[in-house]
Amino acid sequence: MGQLFSLVAQYLFPNKEYKIVMVGLDNAGKTTTLYRLHLGEAVVTQPTVGSNVECVQYKNLKFEVWDLGGQANLRPSWATYYRSTDAVIVVIDSTDRARASIAKNELFNLLDHEHLAGSAILIMANKQDLKDAMTVKEMSDVLALHSIKRHDWHIQATCAKTGEGLMEGMEWIAQRVKGEAAATTPLASPQPSPAKPLAPQMRA
Ligand SMILES: Nc1nc2c(ncn2[C@@H]2O[C@H](COP(=O)(O)OP(=O)(O)OP(=O)(O)O)[C@@H](O)[C@H]2O)c(=O)[nH]1
Ligand SMILES: [Mg+2]
């Protein structure tokens, strides 16, 4: 039934673009992720001052993806991008144990923001190619992900350099935004909307 709703939504709003905001500490791999998704290749990056925005097509869905600079002095400005956000990608350097608690604080700050109340949250455990990377299980514990109760969340192991895990992450977001579209499509509204999983999913 959910698939039927999303087809109807696609038919009614063929040009709808979903908004993704990508945040995380400096050096986490956000810009690398953005251009891997946009161009399909690894690019040489510089620390982002301000933001980058690109269009990303995943299957038949269009996403406007905002990549925000993660340096400490830029983080207070993240909230100015939050309005109308369908999904947030939080990119975390899985080798950066020293700053895991800072990353956790930033994550929980954004979860409290009113403009992100209905947004799906995808945590990318990035740099999995490096040998001292924390596993998804370790990161879930360090970041206390299981205490997230009011958002639909998921953690995905990724390597932005090679693109590993990125499609799985986009698939998770696609399922979330299609579920939202189905639930808000006028034609679909008299029908029962597909149930969202209550328990967050975790991919090892
Ligand atoms: N080994 C490895 N290096 C990565 C990966 N992703 C990104 N990097 C490297 O990490 C460094 C920082 O990547 P960026 O994408 O610029 O990081 P950022 O999160 O955009 O940083 P700010 O713009 O400062 O917020 C670069 O040298 C990337 O090549 C990955 O999956 N594996
Ligand atoms: Mg950047």
PDB file of C-alpha atoms and ligand atoms in Angstrom:
ATOM      1  CA  MET A   1       0.000   0.000   0.000  1.00  0.00           C
ATOM      2  CA  GLY A   2       2.877   2.372   0.855  1.00  0.00           C
ATOM      3  CA  GLN A   3       4.289   1.876  -2.624  1.00  0.00           C
ATOM      4  CA  LEU A   4       0.963   2.823  -4.177  1.00  0.00           C
ATOM      5  CA  PHE A   5       0.843   6.012  -2.085  1.00  0.00           C
ATOM      6  CA  SER A   6       4.364   6.978  -3.066  1.00  0.00           C
ATOM      7  CA  LEU A   7       3.524   6.424  -6.745  1.00  0.00           C
ATOM      8  CA  VAL A   8       0.493   8.703  -6.326  1.00  0.00           C
ATOM      9  CA  ALA A   9       2.672  11.300  -4.571  1.00  0.00           C
ATOM     10  CA  GLN A  10       5.237  11.016  -7.352  1.00  0.00           C
ATOM     11  CA  TYR A  11       2.477  11.516  -9.933  1.00  0.00           C
ATOM     12  CA  LEU A  12       0.988  14.524  -8.140  1.00  0.00           C
ATOM     13  CA  PHE A  13       4.316  16.168  -7.286  1.00  0.00           C
ATOM     14  CA  PRO A  14       6.769  14.999  -9.964  1.00  0.00           C
ATOM     15  CA  ASN A  15       9.166  17.873  -9.324  1.00  0.00           C
ATOM     16  CA  LYS A  16       9.184  17.718  -5.562  1.00  0.00           C
ATOM     17  CA  GLU A  17      12.663  18.118  -4.146  1.00  0.00           C
ATOM     18  CA  TYR A  18      13.352  16.860  -0.673  1.00  0.00           C
ATOM     19  CA  LYS A  19      15.733  18.805   1.523  1.00  0.00           C
ATOM     20  CA  ILE A  20      18.635  17.171   3.327  1.00  0.00           C
ATOM     21  CA  VAL A  21      20.930  19.071   5.668  1.00  0.00           C
ATOM     22  CA  MET A  22      24.318  17.487   6.358  1.00  0.00           C
ATOM     23  CA  VAL A  23      26.137  18.437   9.563  1.00  0.00           C
ATOM     24  CA  GLY A  24      28.974  17.111  11.701  1.00  0.00           C
ATOM     25  CA  LEU A  25      32.293  18.245  13.111  1.00  0.00           C
ATOM     26  CA  ASP A  26      35.024  19.603  10.850  1.00  0.00           C
ATOM     27  CA  ASN A  27      37.006  16.924   9.001  1.00  0.00           C
ATOM     28  CA  ALA A  28      34.198  14.349   9.368  1.00  0.00           C
ATOM     29  CA  GLY A  29      33.817  13.917   5.596  1.00  0.00           C
ATOM     30  CA  LYS A  30      30.645  15.894   4.774  1.00  0.00           C
ATOM     31  CA  THR A  31      31.923  17.590   1.621  1.00  0.00           C
ATOM     32  CA  THR A  32      33.484  14.338   0.442  1.00  0.00           C
ATOM     33  CA  THR A  33      30.093  12.675   0.978  1.00  0.00           C
ATOM     34  CA  LEU A  34      28.210  15.437  -0.866  1.00  0.00           C
ATOM     35  CA  TYR A  35      30.373  15.245  -3.987  1.00  0.00           C
ATOM     36  CA  ARG A  36      30.514  11.463  -3.931  1.00  0.00           C
ATOM     37  CA  LEU A  37      26.695  11.532  -4.015  1.00  0.00           C
ATOM     38  CA  HIS A  38      26.504  14.345  -6.590  1.00  0.00           C
ATOM     39  CA  LEU A  39      29.351  13.401  -8.946  1.00  0.00           C
ATOM     40  CA  GLY A  40      29.923   9.752  -8.072  1.00  0.00           C
ATOM     41  CA  GLU A  41      33.608  10.355  -7.411  1.00  0.00           C
ATOM     42  CA  ALA A  42      36.009  11.412  -4.649  1.00  0.00           C
ATOM     43  CA  VAL A  43      37.078  15.055  -4.766  1.00  0.00           C
ATOM     44  CA  VAL A  44      39.855  16.939  -3.029  1.00  0.00           C
ATOM     45  CA  THR A  45      38.250  19.111  -0.362  1.00  0.00           C
ATOM     46  CA  GLN A  46      39.096  22.189   1.653  1.00  0.00           C
ATOM     47  CA  PRO A  47      37.491  22.970   5.018  1.00  0.00           C
ATOM     48  CA  THR A  48      34.052  24.390   4.200  1.00  0.00           C
ATOM     49  CA  VAL A  49      33.430  27.994   5.169  1.00  0.00           C
ATOM     50  CA  GLY A  50      29.670  28.510   4.948  1.00  0.00           C
ATOM     51  CA  SER A  51      27.965  25.816   2.906  1.00  0.00           C
ATOM     52  CA  ASN A  52      27.784  23.850  -0.337  1.00  0.00           C
ATOM     53  CA  VAL A  53      24.525  22.808  -1.924  1.00  0.00           C
ATOM     54  CA  GLU A  54      23.986  20.296  -4.722  1.00  0.00           C
ATOM     55  CA  CYS A  55      21.177  18.351  -6.287  1.00  0.00           C
ATOM     56  CA  VAL A  56      21.344  14.598  -5.743  1.00  0.00           C
ATOM     57  CA  GLN A  57      19.119  12.185  -7.642  1.00  0.00           C
ATOM     58  CA  TYR A  58      18.445   8.859  -5.927  1.00  0.00           C
ATOM     59  CA  LYS A  59      16.243   6.473  -7.904  1.00  0.00           C
ATOM     60  CA  ASN A  60      13.255   8.626  -8.900  1.00  0.00           C
ATOM     61  CA  LEU A  61      13.660  11.104  -6.045  1.00  0.00           C
ATOM     62  CA  LYS A  62      15.369  14.485  -6.119  1.00  0.00           C
ATOM     63  CA  PHE A  63      17.176  15.824  -3.091  1.00  0.00           C
ATOM     64  CA  GLU A  64      18.620  19.256  -2.397  1.00  0.00           C
ATOM     65  CA  VAL A  65      21.590  18.450  -0.166  1.00  0.00           C
ATOM     66  CA  TRP A  66      23.164  21.154   2.003  1.00  0.00           C
ATOM     67  CA  ASP A  67      26.680  20.526   3.329  1.00  0.00           C
ATOM     68  CA  LEU A  68      27.459  22.860   6.239  1.00  0.00           C
ATOM     69  CA  GLY A  69      30.910  23.793   7.489  1.00  0.00           C
ATOM     70  CA  GLY A  70      31.678  21.963  10.727  1.00  0.00           C
ATOM     71  CA  GLN A  71      34.307  24.162  12.374  1.00  0.00           C
ATOM     72  CA  ALA A  72      33.377  25.228  15.911  1.00  0.00           C
ATOM     73  CA  ASN A  73      32.705  28.864  14.982  1.00  0.00           C
ATOM     74  CA  LEU A  74      30.356  27.781  12.156  1.00  0.00           C
ATOM     75  CA  ARG A  75      28.209  25.333  14.141  1.00  0.00           C
ATOM     76  CA  PRO A  76      25.918  28.008  15.676  1.00  0.00           C
ATOM     77  CA  SER A  77      24.816  28.888  12.114  1.00  0.00           C
ATOM     78  CA  TRP A  78      23.628  25.345  11.295  1.00  0.00           C
ATOM     79  CA  ALA A  79      20.177  26.114  12.680  1.00  0.00           C
ATOM     80  CA  THR A  80      19.604  28.820  10.063  1.00  0.00           C
ATOM     81  CA  TYR A  81      19.389  26.006   7.465  1.00  0.00           C
ATOM     82  CA  TYR A  82      16.951  23.756   9.333  1.00  0.00           C
ATOM     83  CA  ARG A  83      13.571  25.050   8.100  1.00  0.00           C
ATOM     84  CA  SER A  84      11.676  22.565   5.865  1.00  0.00           C
ATOM     85  CA  THR A  85      14.315  19.874   6.268  1.00  0.00           C
ATOM     86  CA  ASP A  86      13.103  16.368   5.454  1.00  0.00           C
ATOM     87  CA  ALA A  87      16.205  14.550   6.664  1.00  0.00           C
ATOM     88  CA  VAL A  88      19.424  15.349   8.492  1.00  0.00           C
ATOM     89  CA  ILE A  89      22.645  13.476   7.783  1.00  0.00           C
ATOM     90  CA  VAL A  90      25.073  13.656  10.683  1.00  0.00           C
ATOM     91  CA  VAL A  91      28.516  12.658   9.426  1.00  0.00           C
ATOM     92  CA  ILE A  92      30.938  11.441  12.088  1.00  0.00           C
ATOM     93  CA  ASP A  93      34.591  10.512  11.716  1.00  0.00           C
ATOM     94  CA  SER A  94      34.607   7.024  13.243  1.00  0.00           C
ATOM     95  CA  THR A  95      38.279   7.378  14.199  1.00  0.00           C
ATOM     96  CA  ASP A  96      37.762  10.624  16.130  1.00  0.00           C
ATOM     97  CA  ARG A  97      37.313   9.155  19.612  1.00  0.00           C
ATOM     98  CA  ALA A  98      38.696  12.303  21.230  1.00  0.00           C
ATOM     99  CA  ARG A  99      35.799  14.413  19.945  1.00  0.00           C
ATOM    100  CA  ALA A 100      32.998  11.841  20.138  1.00  0.00           C
ATOM    101  CA  SER A 101      31.404  13.618  23.099  1.00  0.00           C
ATOM    102  CA  ILE A 102      31.425  16.935  21.205  1.00  0.00           C
ATOM    103  CA  ALA A 103      29.795  15.197  18.240  1.00  0.00           C
ATOM    104  CA  LYS A 104      27.205  13.725  20.601  1.00  0.00           C
ATOM    105  CA  ASN A 105      26.409  17.159  22.083  1.00  0.00           C
ATOM    106  CA  GLU A 106      25.960  18.638  18.610  1.00  0.00           C
ATOM    107  CA  LEU A 107      23.689  15.742  17.666  1.00  0.00           C
ATOM    108  CA  PHE A 108      21.471  16.151  20.731  1.00  0.00           C
ATOM    109  CA  ASN A 109      21.361  19.943  20.230  1.00  0.00           C
ATOM    110  CA  LEU A 110      19.925  19.547  16.764  1.00  0.00           C
ATOM    111  CA  LEU A 111      17.404  16.925  17.905  1.00  0.00           C
ATOM    112  CA  ASP A 112      15.907  19.588  20.176  1.00  0.00           C
ATOM    113  CA  HIS A 113      15.438  22.112  17.379  1.00  0.00           C
ATOM    114  CA  GLU A 114      11.768  22.791  16.601  1.00  0.00           C
ATOM    115  CA  HIS A 115      12.329  22.900  12.818  1.00  0.00           C
ATOM    116  CA  LEU A 116      13.726  19.376  12.884  1.00  0.00           C
ATOM    117  CA  ALA A 117      10.912  17.874  14.945  1.00  0.00           C
ATOM    118  CA  GLY A 118       9.676  15.761  12.010  1.00  0.00           C
ATOM    119  CA  SER A 119      13.006  15.113  10.301  1.00  0.00           C
ATOM    120  CA  ALA A 120      14.544  11.691   9.886  1.00  0.00           C
ATOM    121  CA  ILE A 121      18.089  11.465  11.260  1.00  0.00           C
ATOM    122  CA  LEU A 122      20.744   9.424   9.472  1.00  0.00           C
ATOM    123  CA  ILE A 123      24.067   9.074  11.285  1.00  0.00           C
ATOM    124  CA  MET A 124      26.931   8.195   8.966  1.00  0.00           C
ATOM    125  CA  ALA A 125      29.755   6.372  10.758  1.00  0.00           C
ATOM    126  CA  ASN A 126      32.306   7.551   8.213  1.00  0.00           C
ATOM    127  CA  LYS A 127      35.929   6.588   7.473  1.00  0.00           C
ATOM    128  CA  GLN A 128      35.256   2.891   8.009  1.00  0.00           C
ATOM    129  CA  ASP A 129      38.229   2.185   5.723  1.00  0.00           C
ATOM    130  CA  LEU A 130      40.618   3.317   8.473  1.00  0.00           C
ATOM    131  CA  LYS A 131      41.812   0.548  10.730  1.00  0.00           C
ATOM    132  CA  ASP A 132      41.150   2.301  14.052  1.00  0.00           C
ATOM    133  CA  ALA A 133      37.548   3.164  13.126  1.00  0.00           C
ATOM    134  CA  MET A 134      34.918   2.538  15.784  1.00  0.00           C
ATOM    135  CA  THR A 135      32.288   0.003  14.782  1.00  0.00           C
ATOM    136  CA  VAL A 136      28.663   0.989  14.368  1.00  0.00           C
ATOM    137  CA  LYS A 137      27.910  -0.704  17.700  1.00  0.00           C
ATOM    138  CA  GLU A 138      30.663   1.254  19.494  1.00  0.00           C
ATOM    139  CA  MET A 139      29.483   4.503  17.946  1.00  0.00           C
ATOM    140  CA  SER A 140      25.867   3.824  18.869  1.00  0.00           C
ATOM    141  CA  ASP A 141      26.972   3.413  22.483  1.00  0.00           C
ATOM    142  CA  VAL A 142      29.329   6.398  22.549  1.00  0.00           C
ATOM    143  CA  LEU A 143      26.697   8.632  20.958  1.00  0.00           C
ATOM    144  CA  ALA A 144      23.865   7.173  23.110  1.00  0.00           C
ATOM    145  CA  LEU A 145      21.760   6.717  19.998  1.00  0.00           C
ATOM    146  CA  HIS A 146      19.288   4.429  21.743  1.00  0.00           C
ATOM    147  CA  SER A 147      18.216   7.353  23.904  1.00  0.00           C
ATOM    148  CA  ILE A 148      16.817   9.100  20.807  1.00  0.00           C
ATOM    149  CA  LYS A 149      13.078   8.628  21.232  1.00  0.00           C
ATOM    150  CA  ARG A 150      11.343  11.368  19.266  1.00  0.00           C
ATOM    151  CA  HIS A 151      13.049  10.936  15.888  1.00  0.00           C
ATOM    152  CA  ASP A 152      13.254   8.171  13.370  1.00  0.00           C
ATOM    153  CA  TRP A 153      16.998   7.432  13.214  1.00  0.00           C
ATOM    154  CA  HIS A 154      19.436   5.049  11.666  1.00  0.00           C
ATOM    155  CA  ILE A 155      23.203   4.594  11.745  1.00  0.00           C
ATOM    156  CA  GLN A 156      25.033   3.580   8.590  1.00  0.00           C
ATOM    157  CA  ALA A 157      28.681   2.587   8.232  1.00  0.00           C
ATOM    158  CA  THR A 158      30.204   4.573   5.348  1.00  0.00           C
ATOM    159  CA  CYS A 159      33.379   5.361   3.506  1.00  0.00           C
ATOM    160  CA  ALA A 160      32.804   8.593   1.624  1.00  0.00           C
ATOM    161  CA  LYS A 161      36.081   8.170  -0.238  1.00  0.00           C
ATOM    162  CA  THR A 162      34.911   4.986  -1.975  1.00  0.00           C
ATOM    163  CA  GLY A 163      31.172   5.572  -1.641  1.00  0.00           C
ATOM    164  CA  GLU A 164      30.645   2.424   0.396  1.00  0.00           C
ATOM    165  CA  GLY A 165      27.435   2.581   2.434  1.00  0.00           C
ATOM    166  CA  LEU A 166      26.176   5.816   0.877  1.00  0.00           C
ATOM    167  CA  MET A 167      23.496   4.187  -1.277  1.00  0.00           C
ATOM    168  CA  GLU A 168      22.233   2.222   1.713  1.00  0.00           C
ATOM    169  CA  GLY A 169      21.985   5.506   3.624  1.00  0.00           C
ATOM    170  CA  MET A 170      20.105   7.194   0.771  1.00  0.00           C
ATOM    171  CA  GLU A 171      17.772   4.220   0.539  1.00  0.00           C
ATOM    172  CA  TRP A 172      16.887   4.604   4.212  1.00  0.00           C
ATOM    173  CA  ILE A 173      16.181   8.324   3.698  1.00  0.00           C
ATOM    174  CA  ALA A 174      14.179   7.616   0.525  1.00  0.00           C
ATOM    175  CA  GLN A 175      11.935   5.201   2.405  1.00  0.00           C
ATOM    176  CA  ARG A 176      11.364   7.813   5.127  1.00  0.00           C
ATOM    177  CA  VAL A 177      10.507  10.717   2.818  1.00  0.00           C
ATOM    178  CA  LYS A 178       8.286   8.518   0.647  1.00  0.00           C
ATOM    179  CA  GLY A 179       6.430   7.444   3.774  1.00  0.00           C
ATOM    180  CA  GLU A 180       5.945  11.113   4.693  1.00  0.00           C
ATOM    181  CA  ALA A 181       4.756  12.013   1.181  1.00  0.00           C
ATOM    182  CA  ALA A 182       2.295   9.132   1.197  1.00  0.00           C
ATOM    183  CA  ALA A 183       0.917  10.195   4.558  1.00  0.00           C
ATOM    184  CA  THR A 184       0.391  13.808   3.403  1.00  0.00           C
ATOM    185  CA  THR A 185      -0.903  13.169  -0.135  1.00  0.00           C
ATOM    186  CA  PRO A 186      -4.557  14.348  -0.227  1.00  0.00           C
ATOM    187  CA  LEU A 187      -5.727  11.325  -2.234  1.00  0.00           C
ATOM    188  CA  ALA A 188      -3.985   9.009   0.139  1.00  0.00           C
ATOM    189  CA  SER A 189      -5.172  10.592   3.368  1.00  0.00           C
ATOM    190  CA  PRO A 190      -8.406   8.567   3.807  1.00  0.00           C
ATOM    191  CA  GLN A 191      -6.369   5.394   3.667  1.00  0.00           C
ATOM    192  CA  PRO A 192      -4.407   4.089   6.637  1.00  0.00           C
ATOM    193  CA  SER A 193      -0.850   5.328   6.272  1.00  0.00           C
ATOM    194  CA  PRO A 194       1.924   2.753   6.358  1.00  0.00           C
ATOM    195  CA  ALA A 195       3.187   2.179   9.871  1.00  0.00           C
ATOM    196  CA  LYS A 196       6.620   3.550  10.629  1.00  0.00           C
ATOM    197  CA  PRO A 197       8.875   1.228  12.578  1.00  0.00           C
ATOM    198  CA  LEU A 198       8.857   2.261  16.210  1.00  0.00           C
ATOM    199  CA  ALA A 199      12.223   0.765  16.941  1.00  0.00           C
ATOM    200  CA  PRO A 200      15.218   2.376  15.216  1.00  0.00           C
ATOM    201  CA  GLN A 201      17.108   0.121  12.870  1.00  0.00           C
ATOM    202  CA  MET A 202      20.815  -0.396  13.009  1.00  0.00           C
ATOM    203  CA  ARG A 203      23.027  -1.765  10.298  1.00  0.00           C
ATOM    204  CA  ALA A 204      26.308  -3.351  11.282  1.00  0.00           C
TER     205      ALA A 204
HETATM  206  N1  LIG B   1      40.127   7.650   4.844  1.00  0.00           N
HETATM  207  C1  LIG B   1      39.045   8.398   4.643  1.00  0.00           C
HETATM  208  N2  LIG B   1      39.164   9.721   4.538  1.00  0.00           N
HETATM  209  C2  LIG B   1      38.036  10.442   4.334  1.00  0.00           C
HETATM  210  C3  LIG B   1      36.761   9.851   4.210  1.00  0.00           C
HETATM  211  N3  LIG B   1      35.849  10.832   4.023  1.00  0.00           N
HETATM  212  C4  LIG B   1      36.531  11.981   4.016  1.00  0.00           C
HETATM  213  N4  LIG B   1      37.844  11.769   4.205  1.00  0.00           N
HETATM  214  C5  LIG B   1      38.937  12.761   4.278  1.00  0.00           C
HETATM  215  O1  LIG B   1      38.727  13.567   5.434  1.00  0.00           O
HETATM  216  C6  LIG B   1      39.160  14.893   5.187  1.00  0.00           C
HETATM  217  C7  LIG B   1      38.041  15.872   5.484  1.00  0.00           C
HETATM  218  O2  LIG B   1      36.978  15.645   4.560  1.00  0.00           O
HETATM  219  P1  LIG B   1      35.885  16.773   4.240  1.00  0.00           P
HETATM  220  O3  LIG B   1      34.851  16.134   3.384  1.00  0.00           O
HETATM  221  O4  LIG B   1      36.526  17.992   3.721  1.00  0.00           O
HETATM  222  O5  LIG B   1      35.333  17.049   5.702  1.00  0.00           O
HETATM  223  P2  LIG B   1      34.159  18.053   6.140  1.00  0.00           P
HETATM  224  O6  LIG B   1      33.303  17.308   7.093  1.00  0.00           O
HETATM  225  O7  LIG B   1      33.478  18.604   4.937  1.00  0.00           O
HETATM  226  O8  LIG B   1      34.959  19.177   6.920  1.00  0.00           O
HETATM  227  P3  LIG B   1      34.520  20.739   7.146  1.00  0.00           P
HETATM  228  O9  LIG B   1      34.206  21.307   5.814  1.00  0.00           O
HETATM  229  O10 LIG B   1      35.696  21.379   7.777  1.00  0.00           O
HETATM  230  O11 LIG B   1      33.350  20.720   8.061  1.00  0.00           O
HETATM  231  C8  LIG B   1      39.625  14.920   3.720  1.00  0.00           C
HETATM  232  O12 LIG B   1      41.022  14.743   3.690  1.00  0.00           O
HETATM  233  C9  LIG B   1      38.931  13.720   3.106  1.00  0.00           C
HETATM  234  O13 LIG B   1      39.602  13.189   1.993  1.00  0.00           O
HETATM  235  C10 LIG B   1      36.668   8.422   4.324  1.00  0.00           C
HETATM  236  O14 LIG B   1      35.608   7.800   4.265  1.00  0.00           O
HETATM  237  N5  LIG B   1      37.843   7.762   4.545  1.00  0.00           N
HETATM  238 MG    MG B   2      33.322  20.514   4.196  1.00  0.00          MG
END
